[in-house]
Each structure stands twice: as C-alpha cells, then as structure tokens.
Amino acid sequence: MLGDLHESEKNWLRTTMRNYGHRAAGEREDGFIELCTRDVIRFIRLTEQLLRLHVEECDRRVTEWINTPSVSPVED
C-alpha cells in the first residue's frame, strides 16, 4: 500500500513514525509540541489517502469477483 505514495511521502511517514517511537520511549523531547501540531495533520492526511487507496483496491477486487462468471463443477 505504501507503494502508492510518492517517495517523499513514504520517507516522511517512516521518519515521523520513527521519531514518535523515540518520543514514546522518552527520548528527544525537544520540539514535541511543534511536531504534534504541524506533522500530525500531515500524518492524518497521508493516513486518509492510504485508507482511500485501500478502499478503492477492495472495491476493485470485489467488483472483479462479482463479475467473474462462476464455474460449475463438472460431473463425471
């Protein structure tokens, strides 16, 4: 799913997740408020984009499945 994002968005998302992980562990607390206000909004937008892509992919697969003719088992 991350393959559908631009490379810069993937890198930003990975870095942000890593940074939040460090903060959750009690490391590097400087700038936390600034990161929360600006970057959480971007993180949410990217998450929405990923969810939208996931839903579109699920819709496509269900549509394919519905439109695939069923094959009856051959009786001997």
mmCIF file of N, CA and C in Angstrom:
data_model
loop_
_atom_site.group_PDB
_atom_site.id
_atom_site.type_symbol
_atom_site.label_atom_id
_atom_site.label_comp_id
_atom_site.label_asym_id
_atom_site.label_seq_id
_atom_site.Cartn_x
_atom_site.Cartn_y
_atom_site.Cartn_z
ATOM 1 N N MET A 1 0.821 -1.198 0.000
ATOM 2 C CA MET A 1 0.000 0.000 0.000
ATOM 3 C C MET A 1 0.862 1.257 0.000
ATOM 4 N N LEU A 2 1.975 1.246 0.720
ATOM 5 C CA LEU A 2 2.845 2.419 0.711
ATOM 6 C C LEU A 2 3.395 2.687 -0.673
ATOM 7 N N GLY A 3 3.401 1.676 -1.526
ATOM 8 C CA GLY A 3 3.903 1.850 -2.882
ATOM 9 C C GLY A 3 3.122 2.882 -3.668
ATOM 10 N N ASP A 4 1.885 3.166 -3.256
ATOM 11 C CA ASP A 4 1.051 4.134 -3.957
ATOM 12 C C ASP A 4 1.350 5.575 -3.567
ATOM 13 N N LEU A 5 2.182 5.788 -2.554
ATOM 14 C CA LEU A 5 2.547 7.137 -2.138
ATOM 15 C C LEU A 5 3.808 7.575 -2.863
ATOM 16 N N HIS A 6 3.989 8.888 -2.979
ATOM 17 C CA HIS A 6 5.225 9.427 -3.542
ATOM 18 C C HIS A 6 6.381 9.083 -2.611
ATOM 19 N N GLU A 7 7.574 8.952 -3.163
ATOM 20 C CA GLU A 7 8.752 8.584 -2.371
ATOM 21 C C GLU A 7 8.979 9.551 -1.208
ATOM 22 N N SER A 8 8.787 10.850 -1.440
ATOM 23 C CA SER A 8 8.987 11.828 -0.361
ATOM 24 C C SER A 8 7.972 11.616 0.766
ATOM 25 N N GLU A 9 6.739 11.245 0.415
ATOM 26 C CA GLU A 9 5.724 10.986 1.436
ATOM 27 C C GLU A 9 6.069 9.729 2.228
ATOM 28 N N LYS A 10 6.557 8.693 1.537
ATOM 29 C CA LYS A 10 6.955 7.467 2.233
ATOM 30 C C LYS A 10 8.088 7.748 3.214
ATOM 31 N N ASN A 11 9.087 8.504 2.756
ATOM 32 C CA ASN A 11 10.220 8.825 3.629
ATOM 33 C C ASN A 11 9.773 9.642 4.829
ATOM 34 N N TRP A 12 8.911 10.636 4.585
ATOM 35 C CA TRP A 12 8.421 11.467 5.673
ATOM 36 C C TRP A 12 7.646 10.616 6.678
ATOM 37 N N LEU A 13 6.793 9.738 6.182
ATOM 38 C CA LEU A 13 5.973 8.903 7.053
ATOM 39 C C LEU A 13 6.846 7.982 7.902
ATOM 40 N N ARG A 14 7.839 7.359 7.291
ATOM 41 C CA ARG A 14 8.750 6.481 8.043
ATOM 42 C C ARG A 14 9.505 7.267 9.120
ATOM 43 N N THR A 15 10.024 8.439 8.741
ATOM 44 C CA THR A 15 10.777 9.266 9.688
ATOM 45 C C THR A 15 9.893 9.715 10.840
ATOM 46 N N THR A 16 8.681 10.143 10.527
ATOM 47 C CA THR A 16 7.753 10.607 11.565
ATOM 48 C C THR A 16 7.409 9.478 12.523
ATOM 49 N N MET A 17 7.133 8.298 11.979
ATOM 50 C CA MET A 17 6.810 7.159 12.838
ATOM 51 C C MET A 17 7.996 6.825 13.746
ATOM 52 N N ARG A 18 9.193 6.854 13.199
ATOM 53 C CA ARG A 18 10.397 6.572 13.988
ATOM 54 C C ARG A 18 10.561 7.622 15.086
ATOM 55 N N ASN A 19 10.380 8.901 14.734
ATOM 56 C CA ASN A 19 10.520 9.980 15.717
ATOM 57 C C ASN A 19 9.494 9.856 16.833
ATOM 58 N N TYR A 20 8.246 9.543 16.496
ATOM 59 C CA TYR A 20 7.227 9.382 17.526
ATOM 60 C C TYR A 20 7.533 8.181 18.404
ATOM 61 N N GLY A 21 8.105 7.146 17.815
ATOM 62 C CA GLY A 21 8.510 5.983 18.603
ATOM 63 C C GLY A 21 9.570 6.345 19.621
ATOM 64 N N HIS A 22 10.547 7.166 19.211
ATOM 65 C CA HIS A 22 11.589 7.608 20.140
ATOM 66 C C HIS A 22 10.982 8.452 21.249
ATOM 67 N N ARG A 23 10.056 9.320 20.904
ATOM 68 C CA ARG A 23 9.435 10.180 21.916
ATOM 69 C C ARG A 23 8.619 9.340 22.896
ATOM 70 N N ALA A 24 7.928 8.333 22.382
ATOM 71 C CA ALA A 24 7.143 7.471 23.263
ATOM 72 C C ALA A 24 8.053 6.739 24.248
ATOM 73 N N ALA A 25 9.285 6.481 23.827
ATOM 74 C CA ALA A 25 10.249 5.809 24.704
ATOM 75 C C ALA A 25 10.946 6.798 25.634
ATOM 76 N N GLY A 26 10.615 8.087 25.532
ATOM 77 C CA GLY A 26 11.177 9.097 26.414
ATOM 78 C C GLY A 26 12.418 9.778 25.872
ATOM 79 N N GLU A 27 12.735 9.590 24.601
ATOM 80 C CA GLU A 27 13.916 10.215 24.013
ATOM 81 C C GLU A 27 13.530 11.485 23.267
ATOM 82 N N ARG A 28 14.462 12.372 23.086
ATOM 83 C CA ARG A 28 14.361 13.589 22.282
ATOM 84 C C ARG A 28 13.014 14.299 22.430
ATOM 85 N N GLU A 29 12.790 14.932 23.527
ATOM 86 C CA GLU A 29 11.515 15.597 23.766
ATOM 87 C C GLU A 29 11.457 17.014 23.213
ATOM 88 N N ASP A 30 12.575 17.569 22.734
ATOM 89 C CA ASP A 30 12.579 18.947 22.236
ATOM 90 C C ASP A 30 11.721 19.075 20.978
ATOM 91 N N GLY A 31 10.919 20.112 20.914
ATOM 92 C CA GLY A 31 10.097 20.367 19.737
ATOM 93 C C GLY A 31 8.869 19.491 19.616
ATOM 94 N N PHE A 32 8.507 18.796 20.664
ATOM 95 C CA PHE A 32 7.388 17.853 20.579
ATOM 96 C C PHE A 32 6.074 18.535 20.214
ATOM 97 N N ILE A 33 5.775 19.683 20.837
ATOM 98 C CA ILE A 33 4.520 20.381 20.564
ATOM 99 C C ILE A 33 4.455 20.817 19.106
ATOM 100 N N GLU A 34 5.549 21.372 18.607
ATOM 101 C CA GLU A 34 5.589 21.812 17.214
ATOM 102 C C GLU A 34 5.375 20.635 16.271
ATOM 103 N N LEU A 35 6.005 19.513 16.568
ATOM 104 C CA LEU A 35 5.842 18.324 15.742
ATOM 105 C C LEU A 35 4.394 17.850 15.780
ATOM 106 N N CYS A 36 3.787 17.881 16.955
ATOM 107 C CA CYS A 36 2.410 17.423 17.074
ATOM 108 C C CYS A 36 1.455 18.279 16.251
ATOM 109 N N THR A 37 1.572 19.589 16.344
ATOM 110 C CA THR A 37 0.594 20.446 15.671
ATOM 111 C C THR A 37 0.729 20.419 14.158
ATOM 112 N N ARG A 38 1.937 20.469 13.640
ATOM 113 C CA ARG A 38 2.135 20.552 12.199
ATOM 114 C C ARG A 38 2.116 19.178 11.537
ATOM 115 N N ASP A 39 2.833 18.239 12.122
ATOM 116 C CA ASP A 39 3.049 16.968 11.455
ATOM 117 C C ASP A 39 1.930 15.960 11.648
ATOM 118 N N VAL A 40 1.222 16.054 12.754
ATOM 119 C CA VAL A 40 0.110 15.130 12.949
ATOM 120 C C VAL A 40 -0.954 15.359 11.884
ATOM 121 N N ILE A 41 -1.184 16.616 11.519
ATOM 122 C CA ILE A 41 -2.150 16.916 10.458
ATOM 123 C C ILE A 41 -1.711 16.259 9.153
ATOM 124 N N ARG A 42 -0.426 16.367 8.822
ATOM 125 C CA ARG A 42 0.081 15.729 7.601
ATOM 126 C C ARG A 42 -0.030 14.208 7.706
ATOM 127 N N PHE A 43 0.294 13.666 8.873
ATOM 128 C CA PHE A 43 0.187 12.228 9.091
ATOM 129 C C PHE A 43 -1.253 11.757 8.882
ATOM 130 N N ILE A 44 -2.209 12.512 9.407
ATOM 131 C CA ILE A 44 -3.621 12.158 9.249
ATOM 132 C C ILE A 44 -4.014 12.195 7.779
ATOM 133 N N ARG A 45 -3.566 13.208 7.056
ATOM 134 C CA ARG A 45 -3.888 13.299 5.629
ATOM 135 C C ARG A 45 -3.319 12.120 4.850
ATOM 136 N N LEU A 46 -2.081 11.739 5.147
ATOM 137 C CA LEU A 46 -1.492 10.580 4.473
ATOM 138 C C LEU A 46 -2.232 9.298 4.845
ATOM 139 N N THR A 47 -2.641 9.189 6.107
ATOM 140 C CA THR A 47 -3.404 8.022 6.537
ATOM 141 C C THR A 47 -4.738 7.963 5.806
ATOM 142 N N GLU A 48 -5.400 9.111 5.662
ATOM 143 C CA GLU A 48 -6.651 9.156 4.902
ATOM 144 C C GLU A 48 -6.429 8.715 3.461
ATOM 145 N N GLN A 49 -5.325 9.166 2.874
ATOM 146 C CA GLN A 49 -5.008 8.790 1.499
ATOM 147 C C GLN A 49 -4.790 7.277 1.398
ATOM 148 N N LEU A 50 -4.053 6.713 2.346
ATOM 149 C CA LEU A 50 -3.828 5.269 2.338
ATOM 150 C C LEU A 50 -5.134 4.500 2.510
ATOM 151 N N LEU A 51 -5.997 4.963 3.399
ATOM 152 C CA LEU A 51 -7.288 4.304 3.588
ATOM 153 C C LEU A 51 -8.141 4.380 2.328
ATOM 154 N N ARG A 52 -8.126 5.531 1.674
ATOM 155 C CA ARG A 52 -8.877 5.697 0.436
ATOM 156 C C ARG A 52 -8.364 4.726 -0.632
ATOM 157 N N LEU A 53 -7.036 4.619 -0.750
ATOM 158 C CA LEU A 53 -6.446 3.686 -1.712
ATOM 159 C C LEU A 53 -6.819 2.246 -1.373
ATOM 160 N N HIS A 54 -6.836 1.923 -0.083
ATOM 161 C CA HIS A 54 -7.203 0.573 0.349
ATOM 162 C C HIS A 54 -8.656 0.269 -0.007
ATOM 163 N N VAL A 55 -9.543 1.215 0.257
ATOM 164 C CA VAL A 55 -10.959 1.023 -0.063
ATOM 165 C C VAL A 55 -11.147 0.863 -1.566
ATOM 166 N N GLU A 56 -10.449 1.684 -2.358
ATOM 167 C CA GLU A 56 -10.541 1.567 -3.814
ATOM 168 C C GLU A 56 -10.071 0.199 -4.283
ATOM 169 N N GLU A 57 -8.987 -0.300 -3.698
ATOM 170 C CA GLU A 57 -8.469 -1.622 -4.065
ATOM 171 C C GLU A 57 -9.463 -2.713 -3.673
ATOM 172 N N CYS A 58 -10.052 -2.612 -2.490
ATOM 173 C CA CYS A 58 -11.060 -3.586 -2.061
ATOM 174 C C CYS A 58 -12.271 -3.551 -2.983
ATOM 175 N N ASP A 59 -12.734 -2.349 -3.335
ATOM 176 C CA ASP A 59 -13.862 -2.220 -4.258
ATOM 177 C C ASP A 59 -13.550 -2.868 -5.597
ATOM 178 N N ARG A 60 -12.333 -2.649 -6.095
ATOM 179 C CA ARG A 60 -11.933 -3.221 -7.377
ATOM 180 C C ARG A 60 -11.954 -4.746 -7.315
ATOM 181 N N ARG A 61 -11.412 -5.299 -6.227
ATOM 182 C CA ARG A 61 -11.370 -6.759 -6.092
ATOM 183 C C ARG A 61 -12.767 -7.360 -5.962
ATOM 184 N N VAL A 62 -13.630 -6.713 -5.196
ATOM 185 C CA VAL A 62 -14.999 -7.213 -5.045
ATOM 186 C C VAL A 62 -15.726 -7.152 -6.381
ATOM 187 N N THR A 63 -15.545 -6.048 -7.114
ATOM 188 C CA THR A 63 -16.180 -5.913 -8.428
ATOM 189 C C THR A 63 -15.692 -7.002 -9.371
ATOM 190 N N GLU A 64 -14.394 -7.270 -9.370
ATOM 191 C CA GLU A 64 -13.853 -8.355 -10.201
ATOM 192 C C GLU A 64 -14.478 -9.686 -9.814
ATOM 193 N N TRP A 65 -14.572 -9.926 -8.517
ATOM 194 C CA TRP A 65 -15.122 -11.189 -8.034
ATOM 195 C C TRP A 65 -16.589 -11.331 -8.451
ATOM 196 N N ILE A 66 -17.353 -10.251 -8.321
ATOM 197 C CA ILE A 66 -18.767 -10.282 -8.702
ATOM 198 C C ILE A 66 -18.921 -10.523 -10.196
ATOM 199 N N ASN A 67 -18.065 -9.908 -10.986
ATOM 200 C CA ASN A 67 -18.173 -10.003 -12.440
ATOM 201 C C ASN A 67 -17.519 -11.246 -13.032
ATOM 202 N N THR A 68 -16.856 -12.038 -12.208
ATOM 203 C CA THR A 68 -16.244 -13.269 -12.706
ATOM 204 C C THR A 68 -17.318 -14.338 -12.783
ATOM 205 N N PRO A 69 -17.482 -14.924 -13.974
ATOM 206 C CA PRO A 69 -18.513 -15.962 -14.090
ATOM 207 C C PRO A 69 -18.160 -17.157 -13.200
ATOM 208 N N SER A 70 -19.176 -17.667 -12.553
ATOM 209 C CA SER A 70 -18.929 -18.827 -11.695
ATOM 210 C C SER A 70 -18.807 -20.069 -12.569
ATOM 211 N N VAL A 71 -17.979 -20.963 -12.143
ATOM 212 C CA VAL A 71 -17.754 -22.201 -12.883
ATOM 213 C C VAL A 71 -18.379 -23.327 -12.090
ATOM 214 N N SER A 72 -19.282 -24.038 -12.741
ATOM 215 C CA SER A 72 -19.916 -25.171 -12.076
ATOM 216 C C SER A 72 -18.972 -26.365 -12.122
ATOM 217 N N PRO A 73 -18.947 -27.141 -11.068
ATOM 218 C CA PRO A 73 -18.101 -28.339 -11.096
ATOM 219 C C PRO A 73 -18.589 -29.310 -12.171
ATOM 220 N N VAL A 74 -17.666 -29.916 -12.831
ATOM 221 C CA VAL A 74 -18.009 -30.870 -13.893
ATOM 222 C C VAL A 74 -18.303 -32.213 -13.254
ATOM 223 N N GLU A 75 -19.463 -32.749 -13.606
ATOM 224 C CA GLU A 75 -19.828 -34.061 -13.063
ATOM 225 C C GLU A 75 -19.362 -35.138 -14.018
ATOM 226 N N ASP A 76 -18.815 -36.212 -13.471
ATOM 227 C CA ASP A 76 -18.347 -37.327 -14.301
ATOM 228 C C ASP A 76 -19.466 -38.251 -14.645
#
